[in-house]
Coordinates of C-alpha atoms in Angstrom, one line a residue:
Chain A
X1 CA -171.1 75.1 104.3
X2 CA -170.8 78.3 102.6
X3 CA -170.4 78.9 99.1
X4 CA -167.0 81.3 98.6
X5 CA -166.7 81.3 94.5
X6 CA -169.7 80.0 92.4
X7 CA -168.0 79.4 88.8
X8 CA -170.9 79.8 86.1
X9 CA -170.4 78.2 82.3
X10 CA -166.8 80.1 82.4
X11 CA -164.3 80.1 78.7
X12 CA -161.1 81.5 78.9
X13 CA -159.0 82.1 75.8
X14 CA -155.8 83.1 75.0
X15 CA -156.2 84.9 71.6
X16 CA -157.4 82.1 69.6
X17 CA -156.8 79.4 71.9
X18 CA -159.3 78.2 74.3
X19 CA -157.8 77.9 77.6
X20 CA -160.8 77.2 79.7
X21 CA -164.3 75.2 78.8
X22 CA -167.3 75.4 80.3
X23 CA -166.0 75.5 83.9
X24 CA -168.7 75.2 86.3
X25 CA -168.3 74.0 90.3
X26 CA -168.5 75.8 93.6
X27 CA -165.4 75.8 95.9
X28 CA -166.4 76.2 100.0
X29 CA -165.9 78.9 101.8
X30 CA -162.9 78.0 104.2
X31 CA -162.0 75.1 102.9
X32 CA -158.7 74.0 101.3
X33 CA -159.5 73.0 97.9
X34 CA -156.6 71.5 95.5
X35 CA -157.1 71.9 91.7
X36 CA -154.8 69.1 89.7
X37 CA -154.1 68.1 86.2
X38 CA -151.6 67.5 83.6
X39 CA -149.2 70.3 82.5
X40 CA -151.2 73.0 79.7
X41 CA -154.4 72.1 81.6
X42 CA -155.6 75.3 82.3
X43 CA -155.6 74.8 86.2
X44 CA -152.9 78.4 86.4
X45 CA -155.6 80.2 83.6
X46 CA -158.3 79.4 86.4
X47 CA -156.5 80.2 89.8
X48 CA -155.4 83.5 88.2
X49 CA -158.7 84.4 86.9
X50 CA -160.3 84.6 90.2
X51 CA -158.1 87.5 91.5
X52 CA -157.9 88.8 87.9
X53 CA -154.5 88.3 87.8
X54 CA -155.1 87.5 83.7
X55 CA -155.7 90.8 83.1
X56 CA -152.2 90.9 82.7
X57 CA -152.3 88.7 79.9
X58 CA -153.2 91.2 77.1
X59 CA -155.1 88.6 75.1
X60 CA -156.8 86.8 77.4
X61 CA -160.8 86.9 77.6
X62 CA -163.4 85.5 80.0
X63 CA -166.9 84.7 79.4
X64 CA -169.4 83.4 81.8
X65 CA -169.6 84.3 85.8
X66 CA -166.9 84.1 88.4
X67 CA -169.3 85.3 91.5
X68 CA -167.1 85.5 95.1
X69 CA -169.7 86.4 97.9
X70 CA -172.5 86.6 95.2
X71 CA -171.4 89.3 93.0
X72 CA -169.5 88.7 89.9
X73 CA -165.5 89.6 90.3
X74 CA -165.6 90.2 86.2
X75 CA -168.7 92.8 86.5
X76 CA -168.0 95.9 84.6
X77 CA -166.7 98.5 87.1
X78 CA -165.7 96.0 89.8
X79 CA -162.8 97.7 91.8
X80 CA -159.8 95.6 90.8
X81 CA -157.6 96.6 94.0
X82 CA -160.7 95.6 96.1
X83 CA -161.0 92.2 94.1
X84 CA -156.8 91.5 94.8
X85 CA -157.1 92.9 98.4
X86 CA -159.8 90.3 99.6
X87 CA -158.3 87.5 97.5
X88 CA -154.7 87.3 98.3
X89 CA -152.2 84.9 96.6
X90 CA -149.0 83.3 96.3
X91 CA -146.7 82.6 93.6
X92 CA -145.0 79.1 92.0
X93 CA -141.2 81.2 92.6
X94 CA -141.0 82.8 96.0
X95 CA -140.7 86.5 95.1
X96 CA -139.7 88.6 98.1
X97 CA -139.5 92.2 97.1
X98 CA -136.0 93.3 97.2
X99 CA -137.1 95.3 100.8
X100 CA -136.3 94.2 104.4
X101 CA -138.9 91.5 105.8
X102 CA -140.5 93.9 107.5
X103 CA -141.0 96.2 104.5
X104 CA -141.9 92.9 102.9
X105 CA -145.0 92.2 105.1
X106 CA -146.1 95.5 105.7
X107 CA -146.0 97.0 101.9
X108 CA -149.9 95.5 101.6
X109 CA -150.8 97.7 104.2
X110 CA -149.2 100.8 103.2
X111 CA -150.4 100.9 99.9
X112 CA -153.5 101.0 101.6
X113 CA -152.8 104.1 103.1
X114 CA -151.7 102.5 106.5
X115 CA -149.0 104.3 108.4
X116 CA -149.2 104.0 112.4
X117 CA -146.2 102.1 113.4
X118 CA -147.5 100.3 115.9
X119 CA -150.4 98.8 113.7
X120 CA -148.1 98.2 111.1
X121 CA -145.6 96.2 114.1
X122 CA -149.0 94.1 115.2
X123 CA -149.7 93.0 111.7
X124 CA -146.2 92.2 110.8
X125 CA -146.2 90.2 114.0
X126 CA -149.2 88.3 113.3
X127 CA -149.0 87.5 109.7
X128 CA -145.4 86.2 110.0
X129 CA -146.6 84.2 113.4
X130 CA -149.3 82.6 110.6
X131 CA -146.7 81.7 108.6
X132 CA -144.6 80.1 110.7
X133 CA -141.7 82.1 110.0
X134 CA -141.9 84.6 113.1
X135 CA -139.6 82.4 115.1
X136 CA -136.8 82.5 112.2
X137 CA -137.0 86.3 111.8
X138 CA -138.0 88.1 114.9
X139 CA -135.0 89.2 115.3
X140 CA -133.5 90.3 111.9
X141 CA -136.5 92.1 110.4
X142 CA -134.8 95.3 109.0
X143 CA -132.6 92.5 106.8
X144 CA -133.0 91.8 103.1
X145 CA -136.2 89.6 102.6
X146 CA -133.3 88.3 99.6
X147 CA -131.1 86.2 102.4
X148 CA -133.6 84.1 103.4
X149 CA -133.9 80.5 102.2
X150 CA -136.0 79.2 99.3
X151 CA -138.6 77.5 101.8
X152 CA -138.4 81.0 104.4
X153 CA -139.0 83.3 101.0
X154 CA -142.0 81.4 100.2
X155 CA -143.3 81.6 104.0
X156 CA -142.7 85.1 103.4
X157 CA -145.2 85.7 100.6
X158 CA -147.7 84.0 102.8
X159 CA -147.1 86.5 105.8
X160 CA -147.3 89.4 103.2
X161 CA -150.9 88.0 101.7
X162 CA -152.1 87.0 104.5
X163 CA -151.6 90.8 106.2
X164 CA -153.8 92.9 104.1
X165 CA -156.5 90.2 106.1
X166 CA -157.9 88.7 102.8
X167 CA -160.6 86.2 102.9
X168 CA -159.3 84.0 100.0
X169 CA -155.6 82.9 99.3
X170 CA -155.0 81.9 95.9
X171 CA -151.8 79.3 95.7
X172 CA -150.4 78.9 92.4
X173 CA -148.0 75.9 93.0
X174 CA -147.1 77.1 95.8
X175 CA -143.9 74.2 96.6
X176 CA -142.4 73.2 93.1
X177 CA -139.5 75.6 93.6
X178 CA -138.8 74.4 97.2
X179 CA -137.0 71.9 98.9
X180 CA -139.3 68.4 100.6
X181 CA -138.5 69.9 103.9
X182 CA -139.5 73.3 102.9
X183 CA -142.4 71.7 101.2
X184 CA -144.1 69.6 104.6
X185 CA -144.1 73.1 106.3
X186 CA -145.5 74.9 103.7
X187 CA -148.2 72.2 103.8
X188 CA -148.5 72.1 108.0
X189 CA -150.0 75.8 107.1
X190 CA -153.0 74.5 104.9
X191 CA -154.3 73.2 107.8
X192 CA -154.1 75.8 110.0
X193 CA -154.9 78.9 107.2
X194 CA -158.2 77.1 106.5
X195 CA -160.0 78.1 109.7
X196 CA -159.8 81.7 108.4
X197 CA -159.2 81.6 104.9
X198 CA -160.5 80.1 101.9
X199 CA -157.6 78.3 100.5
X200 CA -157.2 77.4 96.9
X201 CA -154.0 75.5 95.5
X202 CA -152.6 74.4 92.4
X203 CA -150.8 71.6 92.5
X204 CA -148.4 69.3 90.3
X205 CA -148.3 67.0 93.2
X206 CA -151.0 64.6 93.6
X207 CA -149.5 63.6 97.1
X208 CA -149.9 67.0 97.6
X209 CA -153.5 67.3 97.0
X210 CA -154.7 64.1 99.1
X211 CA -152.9 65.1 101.8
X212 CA -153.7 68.6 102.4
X213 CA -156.9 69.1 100.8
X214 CA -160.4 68.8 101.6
X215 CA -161.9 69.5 97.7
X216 CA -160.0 68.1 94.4
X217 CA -160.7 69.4 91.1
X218 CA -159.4 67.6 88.1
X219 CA -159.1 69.7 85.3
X220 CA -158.0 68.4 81.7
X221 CA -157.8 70.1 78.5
X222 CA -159.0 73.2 79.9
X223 CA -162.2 71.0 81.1
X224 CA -163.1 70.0 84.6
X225 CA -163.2 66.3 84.6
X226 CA -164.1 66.5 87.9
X227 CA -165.3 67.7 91.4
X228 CA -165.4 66.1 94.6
X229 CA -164.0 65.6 98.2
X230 CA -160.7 64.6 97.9
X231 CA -161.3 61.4 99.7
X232 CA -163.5 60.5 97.4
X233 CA -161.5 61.9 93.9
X234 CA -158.7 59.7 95.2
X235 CA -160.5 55.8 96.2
X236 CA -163.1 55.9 94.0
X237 CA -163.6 58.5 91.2
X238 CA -166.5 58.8 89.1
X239 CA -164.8 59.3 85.8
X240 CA -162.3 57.0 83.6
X241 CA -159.9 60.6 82.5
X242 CA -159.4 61.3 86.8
X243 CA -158.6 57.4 87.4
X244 CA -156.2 57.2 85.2
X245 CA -154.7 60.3 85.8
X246 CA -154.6 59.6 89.3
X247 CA -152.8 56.2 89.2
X248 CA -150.6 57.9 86.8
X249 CA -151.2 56.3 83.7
X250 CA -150.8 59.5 82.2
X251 CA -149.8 63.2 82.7
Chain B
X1 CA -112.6 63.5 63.1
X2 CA -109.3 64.5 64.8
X3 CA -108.5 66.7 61.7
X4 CA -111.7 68.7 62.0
X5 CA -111.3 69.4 66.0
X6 CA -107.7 70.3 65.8
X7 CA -109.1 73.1 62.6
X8 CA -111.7 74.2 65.5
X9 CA -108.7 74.9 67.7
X10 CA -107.0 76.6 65.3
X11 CA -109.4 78.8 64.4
X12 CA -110.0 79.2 68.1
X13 CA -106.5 80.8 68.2
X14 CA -107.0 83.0 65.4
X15 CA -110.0 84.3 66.7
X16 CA -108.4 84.9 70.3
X17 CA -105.1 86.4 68.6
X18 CA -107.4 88.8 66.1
X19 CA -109.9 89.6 69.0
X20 CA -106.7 90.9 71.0
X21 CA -104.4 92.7 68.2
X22 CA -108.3 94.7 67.5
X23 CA -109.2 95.4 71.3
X24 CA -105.3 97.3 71.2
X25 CA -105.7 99.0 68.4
X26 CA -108.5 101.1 69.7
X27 CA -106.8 101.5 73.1
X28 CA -103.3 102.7 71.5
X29 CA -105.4 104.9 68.8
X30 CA -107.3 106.3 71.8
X31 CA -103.9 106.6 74.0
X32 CA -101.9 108.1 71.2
X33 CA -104.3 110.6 70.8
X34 CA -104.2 111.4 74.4
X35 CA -100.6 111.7 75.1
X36 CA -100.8 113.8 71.9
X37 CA -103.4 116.2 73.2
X38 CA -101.9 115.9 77.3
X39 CA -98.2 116.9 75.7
X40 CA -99.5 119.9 73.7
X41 CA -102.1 121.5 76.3
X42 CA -101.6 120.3 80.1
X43 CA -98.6 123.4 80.0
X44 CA -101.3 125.7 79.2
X45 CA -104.1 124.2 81.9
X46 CA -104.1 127.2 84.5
X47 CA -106.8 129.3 86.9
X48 CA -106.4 131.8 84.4
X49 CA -107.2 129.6 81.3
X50 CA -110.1 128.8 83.3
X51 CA -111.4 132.3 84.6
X52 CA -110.0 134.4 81.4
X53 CA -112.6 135.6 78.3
X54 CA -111.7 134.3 74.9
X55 CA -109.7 137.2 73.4
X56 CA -107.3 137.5 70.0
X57 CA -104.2 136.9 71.8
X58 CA -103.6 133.0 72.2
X59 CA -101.9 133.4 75.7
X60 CA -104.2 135.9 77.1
X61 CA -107.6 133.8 76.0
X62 CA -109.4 131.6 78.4
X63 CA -112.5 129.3 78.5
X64 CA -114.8 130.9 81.0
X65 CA -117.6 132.1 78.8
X66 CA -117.4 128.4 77.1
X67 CA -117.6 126.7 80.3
X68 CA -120.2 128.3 82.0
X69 CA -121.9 128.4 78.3
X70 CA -121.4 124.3 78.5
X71 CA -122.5 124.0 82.3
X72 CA -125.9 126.0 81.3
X73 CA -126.8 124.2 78.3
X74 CA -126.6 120.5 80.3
X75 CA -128.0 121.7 82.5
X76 CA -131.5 123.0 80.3
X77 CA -130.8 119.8 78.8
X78 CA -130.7 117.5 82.0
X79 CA -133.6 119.5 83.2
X80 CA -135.9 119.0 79.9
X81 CA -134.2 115.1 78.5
X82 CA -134.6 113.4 82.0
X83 CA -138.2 113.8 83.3
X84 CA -139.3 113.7 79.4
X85 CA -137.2 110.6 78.7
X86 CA -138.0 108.5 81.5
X87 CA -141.7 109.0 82.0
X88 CA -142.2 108.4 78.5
X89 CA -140.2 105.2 78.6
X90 CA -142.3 103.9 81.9
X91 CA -145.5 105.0 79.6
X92 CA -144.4 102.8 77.0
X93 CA -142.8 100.2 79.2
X94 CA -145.6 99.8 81.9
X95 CA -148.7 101.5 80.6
X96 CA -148.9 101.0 77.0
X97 CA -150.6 98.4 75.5
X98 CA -148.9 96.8 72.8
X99 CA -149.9 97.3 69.4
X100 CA -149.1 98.5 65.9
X101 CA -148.9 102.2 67.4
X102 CA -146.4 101.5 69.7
X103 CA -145.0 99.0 67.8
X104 CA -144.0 101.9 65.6
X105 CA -142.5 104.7 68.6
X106 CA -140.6 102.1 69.9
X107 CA -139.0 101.7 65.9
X108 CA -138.8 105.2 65.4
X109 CA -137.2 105.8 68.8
X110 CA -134.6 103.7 68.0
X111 CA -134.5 104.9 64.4
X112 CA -133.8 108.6 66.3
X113 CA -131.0 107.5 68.4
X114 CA -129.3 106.9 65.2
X115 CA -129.9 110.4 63.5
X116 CA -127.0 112.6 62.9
X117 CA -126.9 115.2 65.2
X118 CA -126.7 118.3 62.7
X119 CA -130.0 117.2 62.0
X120 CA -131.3 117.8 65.4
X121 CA -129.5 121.1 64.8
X122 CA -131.8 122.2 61.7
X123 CA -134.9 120.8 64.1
X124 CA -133.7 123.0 66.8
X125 CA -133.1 126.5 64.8
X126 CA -136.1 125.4 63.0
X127 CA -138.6 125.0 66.0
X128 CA -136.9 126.5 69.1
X129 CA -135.1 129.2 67.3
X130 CA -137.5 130.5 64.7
X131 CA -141.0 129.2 65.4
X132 CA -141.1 129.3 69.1
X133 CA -138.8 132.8 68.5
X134 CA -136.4 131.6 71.3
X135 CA -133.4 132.9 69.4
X136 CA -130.0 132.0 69.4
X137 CA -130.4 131.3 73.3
X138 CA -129.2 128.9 76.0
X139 CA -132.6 127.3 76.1
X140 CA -133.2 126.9 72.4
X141 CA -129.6 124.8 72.3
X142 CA -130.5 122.9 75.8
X143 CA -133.8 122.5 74.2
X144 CA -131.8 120.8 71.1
X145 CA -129.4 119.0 73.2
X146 CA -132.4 117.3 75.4
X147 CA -134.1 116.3 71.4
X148 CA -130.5 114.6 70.9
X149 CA -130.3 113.0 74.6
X150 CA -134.1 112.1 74.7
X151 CA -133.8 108.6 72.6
X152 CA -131.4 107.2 74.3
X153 CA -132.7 108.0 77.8
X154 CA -136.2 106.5 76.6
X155 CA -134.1 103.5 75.2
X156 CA -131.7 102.7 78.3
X157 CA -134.4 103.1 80.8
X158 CA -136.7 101.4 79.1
X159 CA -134.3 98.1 79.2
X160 CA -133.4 98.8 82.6
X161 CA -137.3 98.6 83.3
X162 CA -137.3 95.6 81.7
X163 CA -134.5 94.1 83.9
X164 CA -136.8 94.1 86.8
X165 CA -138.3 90.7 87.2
X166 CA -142.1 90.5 86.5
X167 CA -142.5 88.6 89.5
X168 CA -142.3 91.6 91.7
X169 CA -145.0 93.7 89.7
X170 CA -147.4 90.6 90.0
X171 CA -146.4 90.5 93.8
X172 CA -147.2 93.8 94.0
X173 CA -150.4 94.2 91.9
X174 CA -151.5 90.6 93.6
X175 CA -151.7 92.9 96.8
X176 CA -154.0 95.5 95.8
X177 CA -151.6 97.8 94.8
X178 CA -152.1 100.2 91.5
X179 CA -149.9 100.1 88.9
X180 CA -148.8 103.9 89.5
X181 CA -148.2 102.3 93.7
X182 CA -146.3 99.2 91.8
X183 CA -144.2 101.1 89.5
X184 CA -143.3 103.9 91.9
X185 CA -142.2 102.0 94.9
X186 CA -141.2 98.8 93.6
X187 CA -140.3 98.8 89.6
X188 CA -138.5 102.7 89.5
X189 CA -136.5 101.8 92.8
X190 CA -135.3 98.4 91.2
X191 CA -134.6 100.0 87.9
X192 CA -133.0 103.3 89.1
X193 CA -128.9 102.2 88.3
X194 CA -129.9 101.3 84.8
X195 CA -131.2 104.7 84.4
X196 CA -128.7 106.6 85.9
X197 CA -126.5 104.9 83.9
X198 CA -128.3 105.9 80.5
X199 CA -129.1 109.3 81.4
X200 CA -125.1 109.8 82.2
X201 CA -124.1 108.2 78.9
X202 CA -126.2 110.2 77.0
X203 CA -125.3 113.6 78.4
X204 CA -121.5 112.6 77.9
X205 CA -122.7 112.3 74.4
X206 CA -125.0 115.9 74.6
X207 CA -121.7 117.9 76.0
X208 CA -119.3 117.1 73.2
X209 CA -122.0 117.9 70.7
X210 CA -120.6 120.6 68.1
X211 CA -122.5 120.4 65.1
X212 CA -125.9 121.0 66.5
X213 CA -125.1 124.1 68.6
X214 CA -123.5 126.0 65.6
X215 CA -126.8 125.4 63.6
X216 CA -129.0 126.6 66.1
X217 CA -126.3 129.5 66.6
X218 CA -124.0 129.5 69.5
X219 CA -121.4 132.3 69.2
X220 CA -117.9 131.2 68.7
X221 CA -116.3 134.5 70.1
X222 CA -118.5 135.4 73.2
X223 CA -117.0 138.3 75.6
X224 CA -119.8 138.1 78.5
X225 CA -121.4 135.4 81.1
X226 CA -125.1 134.9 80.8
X227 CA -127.0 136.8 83.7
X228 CA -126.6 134.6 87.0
X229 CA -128.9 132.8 88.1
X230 CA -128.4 133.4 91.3
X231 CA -130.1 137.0 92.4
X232 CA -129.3 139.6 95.6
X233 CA -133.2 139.9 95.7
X234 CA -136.2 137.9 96.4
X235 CA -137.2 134.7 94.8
X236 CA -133.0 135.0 94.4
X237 CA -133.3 132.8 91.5
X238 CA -133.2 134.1 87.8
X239 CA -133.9 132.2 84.7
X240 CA -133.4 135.6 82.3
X241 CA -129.6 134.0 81.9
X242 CA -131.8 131.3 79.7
X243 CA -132.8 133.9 77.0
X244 CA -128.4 134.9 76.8
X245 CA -126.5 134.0 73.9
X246 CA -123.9 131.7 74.5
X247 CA -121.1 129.3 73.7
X248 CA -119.9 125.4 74.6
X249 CA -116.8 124.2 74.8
X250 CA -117.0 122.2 71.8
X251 CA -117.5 125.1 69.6
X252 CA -114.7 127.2 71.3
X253 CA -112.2 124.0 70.4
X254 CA -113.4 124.0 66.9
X255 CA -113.0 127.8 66.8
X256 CA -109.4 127.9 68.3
X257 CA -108.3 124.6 66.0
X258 CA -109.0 126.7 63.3
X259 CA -106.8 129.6 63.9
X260 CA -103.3 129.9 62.2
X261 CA -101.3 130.5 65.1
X262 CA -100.1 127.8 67.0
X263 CA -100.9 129.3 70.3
X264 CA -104.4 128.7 69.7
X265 CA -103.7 125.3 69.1
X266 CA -102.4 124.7 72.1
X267 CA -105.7 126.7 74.2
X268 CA -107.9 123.7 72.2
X269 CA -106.0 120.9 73.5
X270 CA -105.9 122.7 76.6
X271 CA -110.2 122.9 76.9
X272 CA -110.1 119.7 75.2
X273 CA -108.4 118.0 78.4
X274 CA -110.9 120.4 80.7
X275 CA -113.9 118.7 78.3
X276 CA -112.8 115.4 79.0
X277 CA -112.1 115.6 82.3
X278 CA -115.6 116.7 82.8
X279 CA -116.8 113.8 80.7
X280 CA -114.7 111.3 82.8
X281 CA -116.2 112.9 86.2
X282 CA -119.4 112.1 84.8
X283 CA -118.8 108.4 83.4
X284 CA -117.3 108.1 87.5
X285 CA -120.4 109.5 88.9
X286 CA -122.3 106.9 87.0
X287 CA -120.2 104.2 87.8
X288 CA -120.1 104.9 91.6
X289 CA -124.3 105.5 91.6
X290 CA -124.7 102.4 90.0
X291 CA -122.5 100.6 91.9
X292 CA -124.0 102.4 95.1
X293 CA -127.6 101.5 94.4
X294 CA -126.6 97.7 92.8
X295 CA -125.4 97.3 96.4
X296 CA -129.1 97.3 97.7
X297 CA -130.5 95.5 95.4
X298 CA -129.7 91.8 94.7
X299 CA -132.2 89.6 92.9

């Protein structure tokens, strides 16, 4: 299997507070790998460190490596846009820009300079087909990307990551704004986005994770407890913390 | 128990009574002083009144050099306060990084919007007037107006960028786009009624200014129109008009109130019901853009 991210010795702080400790672990290349763990534990900081998205966060500060492909994504004079371009992601809320659903899709593209319409009509086409949403909307695309349902929204932001063609989506609980029936489509995709993607989710749900995921990472305290194939993390983990976490003792 | 929740209901209707009795005053002070100022001058609203010069006789004077004087000036004013305002308020809004420097514009800004305006005057004839040797000229009192107008541009659109949700800037930046891409097609769209709205209110507030302009030295008693803008020859546009002397409606109000003869008073009430009819237009063109662009936009 190839190695997509190789996290080295990583800290993260907010200002004072020390978000992330000593992270180290490798996540596959095209695999779907679920990150759990109590509420505070740090798994957002992580997931939004690896497309940078914590540069946001004035105060935040990362030491160690964060290598994607080999090269470190927090290298001085890395190309940010490049970083976010290859490693898409998609939010807890659904946010649709307030644009039709075509203008939705295709905005990745044009702010990458992209204006043939027919390209532009072929990505569109294939990105919401990914998602699962192309039979809902192939005939209203010029309409507000605002009157779709919750569930349809969220589908939407996958079809408008997964156009710019990057080679990692990022999930940051992805489902916890959307509906159960929303919520088994959503995961139907996992499945299928894996044989072309590297998919990474954070999750509240630990039904979530064993069912979807092939990689669990238990994160506590800003820590990672632990590592493993999720078949394994859920029958017979290694460490006391994930047991009891996962038989919801706790958390 | 019962005692105290029937003294909360009391004091319920007390507030609700007070509330009402203070909302009518100010309408009935505002409409008394309408009907006063519609009763003395709409007899006198004509083309002539319009088209005719200021001159010594009440019934022959008009507010043509005024208007156009008014109609100049916001527009110097529009043309400095709006690109200044606003792209200073998305620097502060989505660049800056937030610290005691900014910390301290965004005070002062504020602190501005509450300055009396004859002191933007005395900053006016001080800079525009004598220092950069603009004179007593359209653009040195457009120049003043935008200093007045400025805070409160920077202000309102800064809260209207502020409105937009940050979820649609992370959507957008999570794509690969650069903040200039993000703020330009996603955030300014989004936040455009809130502007408008701002930048209307505050020139509203810029075209009834008085106090300024007769620091900086508009004339109250001005016979001529600035030079056109507007040329028979190529480029066909002038901005020499900009250099002119000139009036603003305000100031020829002021002037006539101040005359003796109640002829004059009645040619002030008159420009005072053109003044606020051109205020009102405004406020409805702000209404109707904001209400346009609201239409497209629903979060």
């Amino acid at each position: 299997m190839k190695t997509a991210f190789k996290i080295k010795d990583v800290n993260g702080y907010y200002g004072e507070s020390h978000a992330l400790k000593d992270v180290n672990f490798e996540i596959g290349a095209k695999t779907v790998t679920a990150i759990i763990g109590p509420s505070g534990c740090g798994k957002s900081t992580f997931i939004r460190c690896l497309n940078r998205m914590n540069d946001l966060v004035p105060s935040f500060r990362l030491t160690g490596e964060m290598l994607h492909n080999g090269t470190d994504i927090y290298q001085k004079g890395r190309d940010i846009i490049e970083i976010r371009r290859k490693i898409g992601m998609v939010f807890q809320k659904p946010n649709p820009f307030p644009k039709s659903i075509y203008e939705n899709v295709a905005y990745g593209l044009r702010i990458h300079g992209i204006k043939n319409k027919s390209t532009l009509d072929d990505v569109v086409e294939k990105s919401l087909k990914k998602a699962a949403l192309w039979k809902d909307v192939k005939d209203r695309l010029k309409e507000s990307a605002l009157m779709l349902s919750g569930g349809q929204q969220q589908r939407l932001c996958i079809a408008r990551a997964i156009a710019t063609e990057p080679e990692v989506i990022l999930f940051d609980e992805p489902c916890s704004a959307l509906d159960p029936i929303s919520t088994s489509k959503i995961e139907d995709l996992f499945s299928e986005l894996k044989n072309e993607y590297t998919v990474i989710i954070v999750t509240h749900s630990m039904q979530q994770a064993a069912r979807v995921s092939d990689f669990t990472g238990f994160f506590m305290m800003g820590e990672l407890i632990e590592f493993d194939e999720t078949k394994k993390i859920f029958t017979t983990p290694s460490n006391k913390l994930t047991e009891d976490y996962i038989t919801g003792r706790f958390g | 128990m019962a005692n105290k929740t029937n003294i909360n209901v009391l004091w319920d209707k007390i507030f609700k009574v007070s509330g009402l009795i203070v909302t009518l005053l100010g309408l009935v002070v505002l409409a008394v002083l309408l009907i006063d100022i519609f009763s003395e001058g709409f007899s006198r609203l004509s083309w002539d009144f319009i088209t005719h010069y200021p001159s010594r006789h009440p019934e022959r004077a008009g507010i043509l050099s005024s208007l156009v004087g008014t109609i100049w000036v916001m527009a110097i004013t529009a043309a400095l306060a709006i690109p200044i305002g606003v792209m200073a308020a998305i620097y502060l809004e989505e660049y800056a990084k937030k610290s005691w420097l900014t910390n301290l514009i965004e005070i002062n800004i504020a602190n501005l919007a509450g300055v009396p305006s004859v002191i933007y005057g005395l900053l006016g004839l001080g800079v525009f007037v004598n220092f950069l040797a603009l004179e007593r000229s359209i653009i040195a009192g457009g120049a003043t107006l935008a200093l007045l107008a400025l805070p409160i541009i920077i202000m309102s659109t800064r809260e209207a960028l502020r409105a937009v949700p940050p979820s649609i800037r992370e959507a957008s930046l999570a794509l690969g786009a650069s903040r200039w891409q993000t703020v330009s097609t996603m955030v300014l769209p989004a936040a455009i009624p809130g502007i408008l709205t701002g930048v209307i209110l505050s020139l509203s507030r810029a075209i009834g200014e008085t106090a300024p302009l007769i620091v900086v030295g508009a004339l109250t008693y001005i016979p001529f129109l600035p030079e056109s803008p507007i040329t028979g020859e190529f480029p066909f546009i002038s901005l020499a008009g900009l250099k002119d002397p000139f009036s603003v409606l305000p100031i020829q109000i002021f002037n006539w109130v101040s005359r003796p003869q109640h002829g004059f008073i009645v040619n002030a009430a008159a420009a005072i019901i053109v003044l606020l009819t051109i205020t009102f237009m405004m406020n409805a063109v702000a209404v109707w853009l904001r209400h346009k662009y609201q239409k497209k936009i629903r979060w």
